[in-house]
Amino acid sequence: MAKDFLPIGSIPDFLDALATFGEVHGPLLTDDGVQVFGRIASPADLRLDYRRTLLPPKKYLLPPRETVLTYAPDSGYRPPPLPDRDIILLALHPCDLAGIAYLDMAFTSTEPDPWYRARRRRLTLIGLSCEPDEFCFCAEVGAATPGNFDLFLERTPAGFHIRTGSRRGEKILARLARLLGESEPALSSPQRCNIESAILVAVRRGETFPYSPLWDEFASRCLSCGACSLCCPTCYCFDVREYGLLDGESAERIREWDNCLFMAHGETAGGFNFRKNRRERFLYRYRHKYLGFGPTRGTLSCVGCGRCREVCPVRIDLLELFKEER
Amino acid sequence: MSTNHDMTAIPLPATVIELRKLSDDTTLFRLRLDDAIAARRLKVIPGQFVQLSVPAGGEVPISLAALPGEDGALELCVRRVGHVTALLHTLAPGAGVAIRGPYGNGFPVTDWRGKNVLLLAGGLGIAPLRSLLHFLLRHRSDFGEITLMYGAREPAAILFKEELSELSGRRDMHLFLTVDFVSEEPPGGLVCHTGLLPGLLSGVNFTTENTVAALCGPPALYRCVVEELQGFGFPADSIFLSLERRMKCGVGLCCHCAIGELFCCTDGPVFRYADLRGVEGAL
């Protein structure tokens, strides 16, 4: 029988072993009670029973703000050094792994973005099976089967079955051998519904629900706070800005998260706005999320993590659109 | 020039070599890439744009207003309208800027061989169409009739006046101008109609057979001109529109410029009307 079982009591040793490969990050609870991904300084910090973090793991690949060029009069525009920190990101649920798989496609499939690629190469992903709650719907968007991991931990009452998904994962697992025990009998895999979900049916058809009264209803309640996009594991719109520094000569060009729910997102020079009302901005978000733009056309990027449904202060739920499908 | 589709690619340094004030708020900037080899390698399709960096201001997408000149100079016709363009307008010859691109598809000029071309420009929309017109005139024998119709707000807002007056003397193309309002000042010897572009269109004889139309102008222009063109019998796949959006990266990544499921920066900025029809928010 394969030795692939990590007893729950071995987690501290497991973290020590992982730390030899890079800085270990995972789900933890902050002092102000927010579930986040952050640096795991001691085993007591790690919350393997977490439901979902407020912000998704995209922040490890696309920081909320980063400098992409610097300018000085004598040297012109120059790129700053690429990030070089090895990070082991622990306990990602299948939805968040799927979110990173989508970002990988958007940022590395054609002409790789150097910043994304540098961070991604140094990021090890360790997945963890999860228990869905009332906000989750990963099965309905086809993101329930774990993928895009280096290691994956399947939880059992006594510990975790570990499996590998990459060469890097195998290398790490080899270093963990002394912690692993004989496998318990395999768990029966959860029953999956064979019927294609209403979301997948609608998306395959390229549905935009042009006559749905829900768009106006959503628009009438939306606060344009942008929380749904901020907390989305696959929202990656960014703005590019340049700031002059205090010497009056040099400058920094940064890119930072932008948000399609914000008024300025559709503005052009001169103040004309292509998405000045909330209904238009909702449609834009829907199209991007469910139907895709440009090179991601035809790719559903919602991973069913449930964050947007949980955080919306006025309880707007795009899934209501699909109810007519059922 | 960098064809690298990486928004963080280092923009190529360029120098402002000449400024030509075209109106109160609009200036033609002639730039030269500092790297002569890169300048020689530069391939431009009319209708493409570049991302222009003004140090400490930022980057803006600007259409090329001409094909690269004999001297490798690039011409950008820029209105002072935002943060970056305001800073650009403070520059003097010799100032350093930088460029990425060219980006976008441009007008499908090779498919247009043997056809008549009708160019319809409103306001600053003359900029990308000027590069198209230069191309058509440079390859004059490849095309049928060439007609430029250009509308501006008022006589003082007509851009490229000297060039237009030269063009009006050419026998191998037609030029029609119109202004929305007539002030006291006559438009510098140019024959000019009064009224909006669609009105001009309906008052002029032109053939729709074997003709393509190329449009660029402010958002309000498209809907009424397209309607007018269709009334004349232009099929939707013979009407080409160069659209403006807030292109931050230019390479299909930042997601600001989607039109339906297409990106203005990589799938456009030139679209066939046939591909925009029915797309909410396109025009």
CSV table of C-alpha atoms in Angstrom, one decimal, chain A residues 68-300:
chain,number,residue,atom,x,y,z
A,68,VAL,CA,6.4,47.7,-13.4
A,69,LEU,CA,8.7,50.4,-14.7
A,70,THR,CA,10.8,53.2,-13.2
A,71,TYR,CA,11.8,56.3,-15.0
A,72,ALA,CA,14.9,58.5,-14.5
A,73,PRO,CA,16.0,61.3,-16.9
A,74,ASP,CA,19.5,59.7,-17.5
A,75,SER,CA,18.4,56.1,-17.8
A,76,GLY,CA,14.9,56.4,-19.2
A,77,TYR,CA,12.3,53.7,-18.5
A,78,ARG,CA,13.8,50.6,-16.7
A,79,PRO,CA,12.1,47.6,-15.2
A,80,PRO,CA,12.7,47.0,-11.5
A,81,PRO,CA,14.1,43.6,-10.5
A,82,LEU,CA,11.7,40.6,-10.8
A,83,PRO,CA,10.2,39.1,-7.6
A,84,ASP,CA,12.3,36.3,-6.3
A,85,ARG,CA,10.6,34.9,-3.2
A,86,ASP,CA,9.6,31.2,-3.1
A,87,ILE,CA,6.2,30.8,-1.5
A,88,ILE,CA,4.4,27.6,-0.6
A,89,LEU,CA,0.7,28.3,-0.6
A,90,LEU,CA,-1.1,25.8,1.5
A,91,ALA,CA,-4.7,24.6,1.8
A,92,LEU,CA,-6.2,26.0,-1.4
A,93,HIS,CA,-9.7,24.7,-2.1
A,94,PRO,CA,-10.4,23.4,-5.6
A,95,CYS,CA,-12.2,26.6,-6.5
A,96,ASP,CA,-9.1,28.7,-5.7
A,97,LEU,CA,-6.9,26.3,-7.6
A,98,ALA,CA,-9.2,26.6,-10.6
A,99,GLY,CA,-9.0,30.4,-10.2
A,100,ILE,CA,-5.2,30.3,-10.5
A,101,ALA,CA,-5.5,28.0,-13.5
A,102,TYR,CA,-7.6,30.7,-15.2
A,103,LEU,CA,-5.1,33.4,-14.4
A,104,ASP,CA,-2.3,31.2,-15.7
A,105,MET,CA,-4.1,31.0,-19.0
A,106,ALA,CA,-4.8,34.8,-19.1
A,107,PHE,CA,-1.3,35.8,-18.2
A,108,THR,CA,1.0,33.1,-19.6
A,109,SER,CA,-0.7,31.5,-22.6
A,110,THR,CA,0.2,33.9,-25.4
A,111,GLU,CA,2.9,36.4,-24.5
A,112,PRO,CA,3.8,35.7,-20.9
A,113,ASP,CA,3.6,38.6,-18.5
A,114,PRO,CA,7.1,38.7,-16.9
A,115,TRP,CA,5.8,39.7,-13.5
A,116,TYR,CA,3.2,37.1,-13.3
A,117,ARG,CA,5.5,34.4,-14.6
A,118,ALA,CA,8.2,35.2,-12.2
A,119,ARG,CA,5.8,34.9,-9.2
A,120,ARG,CA,4.1,31.9,-10.6
A,121,ARG,CA,7.3,30.0,-11.1
A,122,ARG,CA,8.1,30.5,-7.4
A,123,LEU,CA,4.7,29.6,-6.1
A,124,THR,CA,4.0,26.1,-5.0
A,125,LEU,CA,0.3,25.2,-4.7
A,126,ILE,CA,-0.9,22.7,-2.1
A,127,GLY,CA,-4.6,22.0,-2.4
A,128,LEU,CA,-7.1,20.9,0.3
A,129,SER,CA,-10.5,19.2,0.0
A,130,CYS,CA,-13.3,21.3,1.3
A,131,GLU,CA,-16.8,21.1,2.7
A,132,PRO,CA,-19.1,23.4,0.7
A,133,ASP,CA,-21.4,25.9,2.5
A,134,GLU,CA,-24.5,27.7,1.3
A,135,PHE,CA,-22.6,30.2,-0.8
A,136,CYS,CA,-20.5,27.7,-2.8
A,137,PHE,CA,-21.4,26.3,-6.2
A,138,CYS,CA,-18.1,25.0,-7.7
A,139,ALA,CA,-19.8,21.8,-9.1
A,140,GLU,CA,-22.2,24.0,-11.1
A,141,VAL,CA,-19.3,25.7,-12.9
A,142,GLY,CA,-17.3,22.5,-13.4
A,143,ALA,CA,-14.6,23.5,-10.9
A,144,ALA,CA,-15.2,20.9,-8.2
A,145,THR,CA,-12.5,18.4,-9.4
A,146,PRO,CA,-9.2,19.6,-8.0
A,147,GLY,CA,-6.5,20.5,-10.6
A,148,ASN,CA,-3.5,22.8,-11.1
A,149,PHE,CA,-1.9,21.7,-7.8
A,150,ASP,CA,1.6,20.5,-6.9
A,151,LEU,CA,0.2,18.6,-3.9
A,152,PHE,CA,-3.3,17.9,-2.9
A,153,LEU,CA,-4.5,16.9,0.6
A,154,GLU,CA,-7.7,15.0,0.8
A,155,ARG,CA,-9.1,15.3,4.3
A,156,THR,CA,-10.2,12.3,6.4
A,157,PRO,CA,-11.1,12.3,10.1
A,158,ALA,CA,-7.6,11.2,11.1
A,159,GLY,CA,-5.5,13.2,8.7
A,160,PHE,CA,-4.9,13.7,5.0
A,161,HIS,CA,-4.3,11.6,1.9
A,162,ILE,CA,-1.6,13.3,-0.2
A,163,ARG,CA,-1.3,13.1,-3.9
A,164,THR,CA,1.0,14.8,-6.3
A,165,GLY,CA,0.1,16.8,-9.4
A,166,SER,CA,3.6,17.9,-10.7
A,167,ARG,CA,7.3,17.1,-10.6
A,168,ARG,CA,7.7,19.8,-8.0
A,169,GLY,CA,5.0,18.1,-5.9
A,170,GLU,CA,6.9,14.8,-6.2
A,171,LYS,CA,10.1,16.4,-5.1
A,172,ILE,CA,8.4,17.8,-2.0
A,173,LEU,CA,6.6,14.6,-1.2
A,174,ALA,CA,9.9,12.7,-1.3
A,175,ARG,CA,11.2,15.0,1.4
A,176,LEU,CA,8.1,14.3,3.5
A,177,ALA,CA,8.4,10.5,3.3
A,178,ARG,CA,9.3,10.0,7.0
A,179,LEU,CA,6.1,11.8,8.0
A,180,LEU,CA,3.8,9.6,5.9
A,181,GLY,CA,2.0,6.5,7.0
A,182,GLU,CA,0.2,3.7,5.3
A,183,SER,CA,-2.9,4.8,3.4
A,184,GLU,CA,-6.2,4.2,5.0
A,185,PRO,CA,-8.8,2.6,2.7
A,186,ALA,CA,-9.7,5.1,0.0
A,187,LEU,CA,-12.6,7.3,0.6
A,188,SER,CA,-15.6,6.9,-1.6
A,189,SER,CA,-15.5,9.9,-3.9
A,190,PRO,CA,-18.5,12.3,-3.4
A,191,GLN,CA,-21.4,11.7,-5.7
A,192,ARG,CA,-21.3,14.1,-8.7
A,193,CYS,CA,-24.4,15.1,-10.5
A,194,ASN,CA,-24.2,14.1,-14.2
A,195,ILE,CA,-26.7,16.6,-15.4
A,196,GLU,CA,-25.1,19.6,-16.9
A,197,SER,CA,-25.8,22.6,-14.7
A,198,ALA,CA,-28.0,25.5,-15.7
A,199,ILE,CA,-24.9,27.7,-15.7
A,200,LEU,CA,-22.9,25.5,-18.1
A,201,VAL,CA,-25.9,25.2,-20.5
A,202,ALA,CA,-26.4,29.0,-20.6
A,203,VAL,CA,-22.7,29.7,-21.0
A,204,ARG,CA,-22.3,27.2,-23.9
A,205,ARG,CA,-25.1,29.0,-25.7
A,206,GLY,CA,-23.4,32.4,-25.1
A,207,GLU,CA,-26.4,33.6,-23.2
A,208,THR,CA,-26.5,37.2,-22.2
A,209,PHE,CA,-30.1,37.4,-20.8
A,210,PRO,CA,-30.8,40.5,-22.8
A,211,TYR,CA,-34.4,40.7,-21.7
A,212,SER,CA,-34.0,39.8,-18.0
A,213,PRO,CA,-35.6,42.3,-15.7
A,214,LEU,CA,-32.9,41.3,-13.2
A,215,TRP,CA,-30.3,43.7,-14.7
A,216,ASP,CA,-32.3,46.7,-13.8
A,217,GLU,CA,-33.2,45.2,-10.4
A,218,PHE,CA,-29.5,44.6,-9.7
A,219,ALA,CA,-28.6,48.0,-10.9
A,220,SER,CA,-31.1,49.7,-8.7
A,221,ARG,CA,-29.6,48.1,-5.6
A,222,CYS,CA,-25.9,48.0,-6.5
A,223,LEU,CA,-23.7,50.4,-4.5
A,224,SER,CA,-20.8,50.2,-7.0
A,225,CYS,CA,-18.5,49.2,-4.1
A,226,GLY,CA,-16.7,46.7,-6.3
A,227,ALA,CA,-16.4,44.1,-3.5
A,228,CYS,CA,-17.6,41.3,-5.8
A,229,SER,CA,-14.7,42.0,-8.2
A,230,LEU,CA,-12.1,42.6,-5.5
A,231,CYS,CA,-12.8,39.3,-3.8
A,232,CYS,CA,-13.1,37.3,-7.1
A,233,PRO,CA,-10.3,34.8,-7.6
A,234,THR,CA,-10.4,35.4,-11.4
A,235,CYS,CA,-11.0,39.2,-11.7
A,236,TYR,CA,-7.7,40.6,-12.9
A,237,CYS,CA,-8.6,44.0,-14.6
A,238,PHE,CA,-5.8,46.4,-13.9
A,239,ASP,CA,-5.2,50.1,-14.3
A,240,VAL,CA,-1.8,51.5,-15.2
A,241,ARG,CA,-0.7,54.8,-13.6
A,242,GLU,CA,2.4,56.8,-13.5
A,243,TYR,CA,3.5,59.0,-10.6
A,244,GLY,CA,6.2,61.6,-10.6
A,245,LEU,CA,8.5,61.3,-7.6
A,246,LEU,CA,9.4,64.0,-5.2
A,247,ASP,CA,12.7,64.9,-7.0
A,248,GLY,CA,10.5,66.3,-9.8
A,249,GLU,CA,12.3,64.3,-12.4
A,250,SER,CA,11.9,60.5,-11.9
A,251,ALA,CA,8.7,58.5,-12.0
A,252,GLU,CA,7.3,55.2,-11.2
A,253,ARG,CA,4.8,53.3,-13.4
A,254,ILE,CA,2.5,51.0,-11.4
A,255,ARG,CA,-0.3,48.7,-12.3
A,256,GLU,CA,-3.0,48.1,-9.8
A,257,TRP,CA,-6.3,46.2,-9.4
A,258,ASP,CA,-9.1,48.0,-11.2
A,259,ASN,CA,-12.7,47.2,-11.0
A,260,CYS,CA,-15.3,47.1,-13.7
A,261,LEU,CA,-18.1,48.1,-11.3
A,262,PHE,CA,-16.4,51.5,-10.9
A,263,MET,CA,-17.6,54.4,-13.0
A,264,ALA,CA,-14.1,55.3,-14.3
A,265,HIS,CA,-13.5,51.8,-15.8
A,266,GLY,CA,-15.3,52.7,-19.1
A,267,GLU,CA,-14.2,56.3,-19.3
A,268,THR,CA,-12.1,57.6,-22.1
A,269,ALA,CA,-10.1,60.8,-22.3
A,270,GLY,CA,-12.3,63.8,-22.4
A,271,GLY,CA,-14.8,62.2,-20.0
A,272,PHE,CA,-16.9,60.2,-22.4
A,273,ASN,CA,-18.1,57.0,-20.6
A,274,PHE,CA,-19.0,53.8,-22.4
A,275,ARG,CA,-20.4,52.2,-19.2
A,276,LYS,CA,-21.8,55.1,-17.3
A,277,ASN,CA,-24.7,53.3,-15.7
A,278,ARG,CA,-24.7,50.3,-13.4
A,279,ARG,CA,-26.7,48.1,-15.6
A,280,GLU,CA,-24.0,48.5,-18.3
A,281,ARG,CA,-21.3,47.7,-15.8
A,282,PHE,CA,-23.1,44.6,-14.6
A,283,LEU,CA,-23.4,43.4,-18.2
A,284,TYR,CA,-19.7,44.0,-18.7
A,285,ARG,CA,-18.9,42.0,-15.6
A,286,TYR,CA,-21.2,39.2,-16.5
A,287,ARG,CA,-19.8,39.0,-20.0
A,288,HIS,CA,-16.2,38.8,-18.8
A,289,LYS,CA,-17.0,36.3,-16.0
A,290,TYR,CA,-19.2,33.9,-17.9
A,291,LEU,CA,-18.4,34.4,-21.7
A,292,GLY,CA,-14.9,35.8,-21.7
A,293,PHE,CA,-13.2,38.6,-23.7
A,294,GLY,CA,-10.6,38.6,-26.5
A,295,PRO,CA,-8.3,35.6,-26.1
A,296,THR,CA,-10.4,34.2,-23.2
A,297,ARG,CA,-13.6,34.2,-25.3
A,298,GLY,CA,-15.6,31.1,-24.6
A,299,THR,CA,-14.0,30.5,-21.2
A,300,LEU,CA,-16.2,30.5,-18.1
